[in-house]
mmCIF file of C-alpha atoms in Angstrom:
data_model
loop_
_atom_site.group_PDB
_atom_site.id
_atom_site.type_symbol
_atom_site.label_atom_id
_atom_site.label_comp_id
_atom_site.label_asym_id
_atom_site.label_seq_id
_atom_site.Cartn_x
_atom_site.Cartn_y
_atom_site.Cartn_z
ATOM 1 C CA UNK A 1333 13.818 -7.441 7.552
ATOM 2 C CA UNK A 1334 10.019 -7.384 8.527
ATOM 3 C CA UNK A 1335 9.468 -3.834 9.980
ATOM 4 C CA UNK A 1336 5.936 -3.879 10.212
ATOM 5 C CA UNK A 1337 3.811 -7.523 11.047
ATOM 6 C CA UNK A 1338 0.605 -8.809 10.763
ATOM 7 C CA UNK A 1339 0.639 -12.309 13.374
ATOM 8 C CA UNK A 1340 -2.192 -13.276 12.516
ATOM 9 C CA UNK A 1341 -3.001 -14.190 8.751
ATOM 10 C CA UNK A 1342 -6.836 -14.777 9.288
ATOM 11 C CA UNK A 1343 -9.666 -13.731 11.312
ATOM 12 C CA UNK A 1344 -12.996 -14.890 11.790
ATOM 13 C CA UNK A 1345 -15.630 -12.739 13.461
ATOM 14 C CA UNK A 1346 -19.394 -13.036 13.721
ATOM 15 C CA UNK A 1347 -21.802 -10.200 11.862
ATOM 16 C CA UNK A 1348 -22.268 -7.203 14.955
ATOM 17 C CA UNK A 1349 -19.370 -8.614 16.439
ATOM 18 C CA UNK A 1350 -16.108 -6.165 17.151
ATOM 19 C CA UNK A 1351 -13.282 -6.981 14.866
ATOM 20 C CA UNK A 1352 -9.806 -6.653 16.304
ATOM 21 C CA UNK A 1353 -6.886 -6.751 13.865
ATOM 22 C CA UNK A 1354 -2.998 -6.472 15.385
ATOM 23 C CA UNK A 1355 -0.168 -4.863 13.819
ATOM 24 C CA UNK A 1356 3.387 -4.456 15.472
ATOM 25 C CA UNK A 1357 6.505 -2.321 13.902
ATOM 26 C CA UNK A 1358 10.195 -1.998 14.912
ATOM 27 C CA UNK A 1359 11.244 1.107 13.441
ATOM 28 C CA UNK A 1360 10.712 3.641 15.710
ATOM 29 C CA UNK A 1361 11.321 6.418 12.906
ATOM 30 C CA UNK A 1362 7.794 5.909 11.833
ATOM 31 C CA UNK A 1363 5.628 8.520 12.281
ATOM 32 C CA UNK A 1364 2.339 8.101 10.248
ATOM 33 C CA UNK A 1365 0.588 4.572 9.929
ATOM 34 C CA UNK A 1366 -2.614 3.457 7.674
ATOM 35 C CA UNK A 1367 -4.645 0.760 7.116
ATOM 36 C CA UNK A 1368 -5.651 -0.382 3.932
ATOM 37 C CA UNK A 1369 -8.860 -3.209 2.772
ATOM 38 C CA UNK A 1370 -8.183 -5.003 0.214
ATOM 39 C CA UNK A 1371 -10.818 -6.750 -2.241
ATOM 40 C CA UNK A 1372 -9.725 -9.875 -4.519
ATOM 41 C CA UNK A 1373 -8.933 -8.196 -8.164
ATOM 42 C CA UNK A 1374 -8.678 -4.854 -6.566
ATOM 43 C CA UNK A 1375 -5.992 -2.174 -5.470
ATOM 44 C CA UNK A 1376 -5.988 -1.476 -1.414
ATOM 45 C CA UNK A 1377 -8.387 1.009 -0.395
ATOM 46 C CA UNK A 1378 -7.328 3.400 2.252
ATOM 47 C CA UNK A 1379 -9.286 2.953 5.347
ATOM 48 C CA UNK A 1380 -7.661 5.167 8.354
ATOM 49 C CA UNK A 1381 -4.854 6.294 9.571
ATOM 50 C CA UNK A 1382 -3.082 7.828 12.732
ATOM 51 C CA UNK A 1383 -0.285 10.019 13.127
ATOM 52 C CA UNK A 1384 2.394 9.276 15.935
ATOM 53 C CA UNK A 1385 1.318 12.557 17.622
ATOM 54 C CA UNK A 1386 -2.122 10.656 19.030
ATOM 55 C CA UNK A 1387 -3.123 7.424 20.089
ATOM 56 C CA UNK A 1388 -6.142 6.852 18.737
ATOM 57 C CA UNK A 1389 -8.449 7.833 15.781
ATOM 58 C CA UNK A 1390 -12.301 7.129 15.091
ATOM 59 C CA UNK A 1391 -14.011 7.301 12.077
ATOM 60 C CA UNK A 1392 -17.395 5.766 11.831
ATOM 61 C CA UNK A 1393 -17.202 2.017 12.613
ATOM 62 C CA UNK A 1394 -13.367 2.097 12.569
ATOM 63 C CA UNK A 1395 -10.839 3.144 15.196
ATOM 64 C CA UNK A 1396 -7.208 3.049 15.623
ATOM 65 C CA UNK A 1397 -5.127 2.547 18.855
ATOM 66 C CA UNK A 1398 -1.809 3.141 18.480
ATOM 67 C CA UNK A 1399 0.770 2.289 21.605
ATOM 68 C CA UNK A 1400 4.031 3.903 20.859
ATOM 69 C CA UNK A 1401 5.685 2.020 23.573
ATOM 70 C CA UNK A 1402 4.836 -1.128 22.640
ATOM 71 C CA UNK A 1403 5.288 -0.394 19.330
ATOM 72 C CA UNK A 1404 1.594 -1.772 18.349
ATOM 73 C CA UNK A 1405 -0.954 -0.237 16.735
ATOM 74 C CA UNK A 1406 -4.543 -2.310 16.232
ATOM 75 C CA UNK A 1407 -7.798 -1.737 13.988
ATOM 76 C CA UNK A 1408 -11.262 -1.896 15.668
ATOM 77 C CA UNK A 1409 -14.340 -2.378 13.398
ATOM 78 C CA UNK A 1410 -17.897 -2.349 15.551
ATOM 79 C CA UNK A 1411 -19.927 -3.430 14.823
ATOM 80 C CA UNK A 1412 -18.993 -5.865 12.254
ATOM 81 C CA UNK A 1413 -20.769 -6.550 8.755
ATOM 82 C CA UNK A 1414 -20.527 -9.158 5.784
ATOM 83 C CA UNK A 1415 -18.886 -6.584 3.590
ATOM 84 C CA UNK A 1416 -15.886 -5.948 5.886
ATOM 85 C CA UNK A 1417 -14.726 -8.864 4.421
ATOM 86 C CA UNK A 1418 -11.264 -8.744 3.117
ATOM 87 C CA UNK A 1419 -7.627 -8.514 3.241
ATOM 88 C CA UNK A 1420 -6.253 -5.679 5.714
ATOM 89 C CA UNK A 1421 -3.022 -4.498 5.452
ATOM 90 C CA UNK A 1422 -1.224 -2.430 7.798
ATOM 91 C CA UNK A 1423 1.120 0.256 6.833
ATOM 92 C CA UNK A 1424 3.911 2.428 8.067
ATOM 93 C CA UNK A 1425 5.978 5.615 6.765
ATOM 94 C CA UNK A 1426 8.479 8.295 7.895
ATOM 95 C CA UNK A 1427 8.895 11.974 6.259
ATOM 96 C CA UNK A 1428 12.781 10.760 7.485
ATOM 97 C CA UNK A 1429 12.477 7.979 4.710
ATOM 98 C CA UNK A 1430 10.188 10.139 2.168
ATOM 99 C CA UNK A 1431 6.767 8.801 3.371
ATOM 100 C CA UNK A 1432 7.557 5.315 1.428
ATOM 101 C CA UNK A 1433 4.905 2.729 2.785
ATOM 102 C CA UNK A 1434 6.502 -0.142 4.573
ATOM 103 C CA UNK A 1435 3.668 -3.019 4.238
ATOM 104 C CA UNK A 1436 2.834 -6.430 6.665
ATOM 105 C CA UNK A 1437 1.787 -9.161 5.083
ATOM 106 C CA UNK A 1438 -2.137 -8.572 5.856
ATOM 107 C CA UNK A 1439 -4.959 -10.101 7.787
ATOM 108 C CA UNK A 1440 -7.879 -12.227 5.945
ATOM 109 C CA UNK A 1441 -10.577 -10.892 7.912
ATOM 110 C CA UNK A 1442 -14.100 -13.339 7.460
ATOM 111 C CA UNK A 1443 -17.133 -11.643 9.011
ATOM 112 C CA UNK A 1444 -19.946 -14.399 8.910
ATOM 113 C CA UNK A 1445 -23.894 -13.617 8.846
ATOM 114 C CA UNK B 382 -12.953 14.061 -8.432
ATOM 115 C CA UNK B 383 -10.753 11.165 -10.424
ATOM 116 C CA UNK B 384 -9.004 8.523 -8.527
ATOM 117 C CA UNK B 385 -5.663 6.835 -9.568
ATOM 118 C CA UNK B 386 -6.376 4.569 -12.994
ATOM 119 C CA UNK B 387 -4.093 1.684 -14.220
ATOM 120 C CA UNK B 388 -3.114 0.380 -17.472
ATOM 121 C CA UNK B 389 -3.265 -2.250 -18.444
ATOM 122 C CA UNK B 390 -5.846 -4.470 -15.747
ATOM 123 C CA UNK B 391 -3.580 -7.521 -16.961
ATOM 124 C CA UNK B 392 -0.196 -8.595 -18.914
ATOM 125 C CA UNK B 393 1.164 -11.726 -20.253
ATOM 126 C CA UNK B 394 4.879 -11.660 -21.096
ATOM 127 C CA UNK B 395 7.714 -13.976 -21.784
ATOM 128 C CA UNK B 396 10.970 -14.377 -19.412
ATOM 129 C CA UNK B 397 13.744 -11.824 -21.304
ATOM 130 C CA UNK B 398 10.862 -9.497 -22.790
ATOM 131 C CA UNK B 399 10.364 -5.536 -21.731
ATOM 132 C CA UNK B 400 6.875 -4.505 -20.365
ATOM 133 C CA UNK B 401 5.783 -0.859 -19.698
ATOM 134 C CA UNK B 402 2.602 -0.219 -17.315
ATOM 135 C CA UNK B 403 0.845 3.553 -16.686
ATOM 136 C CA UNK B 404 -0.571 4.955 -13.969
ATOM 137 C CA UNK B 405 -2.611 8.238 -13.832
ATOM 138 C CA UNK B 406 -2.470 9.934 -10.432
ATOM 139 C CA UNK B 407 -5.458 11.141 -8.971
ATOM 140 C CA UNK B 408 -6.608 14.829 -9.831
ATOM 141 C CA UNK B 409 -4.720 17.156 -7.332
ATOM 142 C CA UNK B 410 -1.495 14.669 -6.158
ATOM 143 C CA UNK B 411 1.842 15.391 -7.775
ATOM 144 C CA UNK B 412 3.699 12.465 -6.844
ATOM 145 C CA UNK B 413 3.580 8.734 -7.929
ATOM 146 C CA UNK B 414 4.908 5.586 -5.765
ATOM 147 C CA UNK B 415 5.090 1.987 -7.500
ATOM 148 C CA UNK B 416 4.552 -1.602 -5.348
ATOM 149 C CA UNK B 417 4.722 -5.004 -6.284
ATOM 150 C CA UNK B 418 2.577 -6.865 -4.842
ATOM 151 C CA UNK B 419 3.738 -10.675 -4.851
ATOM 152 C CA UNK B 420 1.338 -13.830 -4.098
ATOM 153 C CA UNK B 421 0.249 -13.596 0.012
ATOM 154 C CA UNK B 422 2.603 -10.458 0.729
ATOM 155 C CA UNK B 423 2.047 -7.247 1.410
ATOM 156 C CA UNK B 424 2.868 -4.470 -1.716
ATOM 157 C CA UNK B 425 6.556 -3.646 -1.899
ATOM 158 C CA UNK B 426 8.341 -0.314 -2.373
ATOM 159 C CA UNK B 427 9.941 0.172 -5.753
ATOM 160 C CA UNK B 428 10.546 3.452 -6.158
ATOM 161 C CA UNK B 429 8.881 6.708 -5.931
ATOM 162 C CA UNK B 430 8.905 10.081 -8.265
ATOM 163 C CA UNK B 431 8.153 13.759 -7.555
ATOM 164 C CA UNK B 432 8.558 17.187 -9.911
ATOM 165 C CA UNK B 433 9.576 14.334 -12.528
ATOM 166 C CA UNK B 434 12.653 12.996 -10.554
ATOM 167 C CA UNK B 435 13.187 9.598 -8.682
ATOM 168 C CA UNK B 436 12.523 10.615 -5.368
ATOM 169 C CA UNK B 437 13.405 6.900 -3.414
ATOM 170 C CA UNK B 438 13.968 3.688 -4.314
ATOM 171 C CA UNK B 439 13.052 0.203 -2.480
ATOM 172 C CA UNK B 440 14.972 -3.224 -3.023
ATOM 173 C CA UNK B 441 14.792 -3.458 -6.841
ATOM 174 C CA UNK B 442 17.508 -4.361 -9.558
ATOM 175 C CA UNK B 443 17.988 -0.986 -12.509
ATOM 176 C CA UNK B 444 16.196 -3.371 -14.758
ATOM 177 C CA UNK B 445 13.117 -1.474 -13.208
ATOM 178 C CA UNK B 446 13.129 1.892 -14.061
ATOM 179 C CA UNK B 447 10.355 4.878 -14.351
ATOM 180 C CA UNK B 448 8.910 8.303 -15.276
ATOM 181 C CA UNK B 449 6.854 10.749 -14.134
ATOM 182 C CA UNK B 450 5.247 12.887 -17.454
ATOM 183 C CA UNK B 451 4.171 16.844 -16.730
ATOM 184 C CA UNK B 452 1.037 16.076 -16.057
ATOM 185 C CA UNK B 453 1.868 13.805 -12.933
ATOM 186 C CA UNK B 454 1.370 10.689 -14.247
ATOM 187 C CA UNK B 455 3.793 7.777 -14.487
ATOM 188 C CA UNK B 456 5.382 4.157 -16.239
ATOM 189 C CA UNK B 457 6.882 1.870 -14.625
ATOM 190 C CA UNK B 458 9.390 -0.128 -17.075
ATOM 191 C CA UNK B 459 10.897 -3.632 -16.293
ATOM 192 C CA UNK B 460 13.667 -4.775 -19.164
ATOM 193 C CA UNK B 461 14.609 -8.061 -19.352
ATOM 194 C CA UNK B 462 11.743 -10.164 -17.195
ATOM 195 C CA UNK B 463 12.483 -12.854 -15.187
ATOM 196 C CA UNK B 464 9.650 -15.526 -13.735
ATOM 197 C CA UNK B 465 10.251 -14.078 -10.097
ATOM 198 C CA UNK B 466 8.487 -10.618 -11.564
ATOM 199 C CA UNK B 467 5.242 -12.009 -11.830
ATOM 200 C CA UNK B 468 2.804 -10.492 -9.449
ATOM 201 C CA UNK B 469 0.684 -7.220 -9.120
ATOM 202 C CA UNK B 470 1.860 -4.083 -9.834
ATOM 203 C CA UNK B 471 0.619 -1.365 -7.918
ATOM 204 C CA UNK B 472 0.454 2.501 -8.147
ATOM 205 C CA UNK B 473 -0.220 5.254 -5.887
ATOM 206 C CA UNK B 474 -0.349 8.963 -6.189
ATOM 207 C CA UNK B 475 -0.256 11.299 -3.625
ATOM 208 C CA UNK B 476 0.339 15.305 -2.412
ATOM 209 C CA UNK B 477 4.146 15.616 -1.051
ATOM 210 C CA UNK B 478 3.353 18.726 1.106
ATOM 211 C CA UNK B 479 0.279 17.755 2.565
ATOM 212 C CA UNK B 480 0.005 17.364 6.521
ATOM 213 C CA UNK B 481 -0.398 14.158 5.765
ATOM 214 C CA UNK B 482 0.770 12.159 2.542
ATOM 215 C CA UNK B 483 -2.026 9.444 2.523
ATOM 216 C CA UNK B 484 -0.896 7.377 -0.472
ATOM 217 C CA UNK B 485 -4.372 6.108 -2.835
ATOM 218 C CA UNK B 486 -3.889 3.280 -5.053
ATOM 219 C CA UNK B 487 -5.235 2.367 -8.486
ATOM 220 C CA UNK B 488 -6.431 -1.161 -9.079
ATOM 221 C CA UNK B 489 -3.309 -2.671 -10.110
ATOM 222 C CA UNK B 490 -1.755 -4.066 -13.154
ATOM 223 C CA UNK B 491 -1.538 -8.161 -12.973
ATOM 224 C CA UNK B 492 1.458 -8.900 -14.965
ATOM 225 C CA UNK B 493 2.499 -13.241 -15.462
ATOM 226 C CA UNK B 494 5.542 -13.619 -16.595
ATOM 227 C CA UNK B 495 6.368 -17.452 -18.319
#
């Protein structure tokens, strides 16, 4: 069963553009959720995450929105460059379920110059 | 401060074989989670360990097993290989305790199993 999903496999945004990515989860026991960029020939790099306490989280370029209700959670990068190019996963855990990262399938994000 | 190292970067084995991979957890984390990460998926739960012990376990057969040594780090250990195992094996170490347990990953052991 797909707890957490990524809809949309690729993106394409234009350099200073914003960059919306969508995430959606089912389990409603998750309480702390991450993003993660991922480089070809790499291991993910942790980006940001949010707690299920708030509902949104800035750092730099990148904020996260998360809507408990709807279950959705999205990642804004503005303005966009080149080098946020990549594969961005989104992740979710629980203490309930010892913090175990449940993954989606990721977003190919293209940010053209 | 050192962030979470793999070994080794890639692995070529035969179906039926036994392969062992390492992961050192970054300085300051006592706990070690494995992923497999298989061709346009996201990484996979395998199992996780803490003060040494298995500490949760994903979807995988017993033919994947682990450690955790003293000093934090970890193997993962997969007997008897099948072609299905090939894909990218991923560690992360983090601090159980912490407010909150951001896993960090190393870059991944690339294991092809024919």
């Amino acid at each position: 069963d797909q707890q957490v999903k990524q809809n949309s496999p690729s993106l394409s945004v234009q350099e200073g553009r914003i960059s919306i990515l969508n995430c959606d989860y089912t389990n409603s026991m998750f309480d702390y959720f991450l993003w993660y960029k991922k480089y070809p020939a790499e291991g993910p790099t942790f980006l940001i995450s949010i707690s299920s306490i708030k509902d949104k989280n800035e750092d730099g370029r990148f904020t996260v929105f998360l809507n408990k209700s709807a279950k959705h959670l999205s990642l804004h990068i503005v303005p966009s460059q080149p080098g946020d190019s990549a594969v961005y996963f989104c992740a979710a855990s629980a203490r309930k379920y010892g913090n175990k990262l449940v993954f989606g399938a990721g977003t190919i994000l293209r940010v053209k110059s | 401060e050192t962030g979470v190292t793999q070994s080794p970067t890639h692995l070529i084995k035969t179906r039926g074989q036994q392969v062992t991979l390492r992961c050192s957890s970054q300085s300051g984390h006592n706990t070690v989670s494995w992923y497999q990460q298989a061709l346009g998926q996201g990484p996979q739960f395998i199992f996780q360990y803490y003060r040494e012990e298995e500490n949760g376990r994903g979807n995988f057969p017993p033919r994947f097993s682990g450690l955790q040594f003293p000093n934090y780090s970890s193997e993962l250990n997969v007997n008897a290989l099948e072609l299905d195992d090939s894909a990218l094996y991923l560690c992360a170490s983090s601090l159980t305790g912490a407010y909150q347990e951001t896993q960090y990953f190393g870059p991944g052991t690339r294991l092809l199993v024919l």
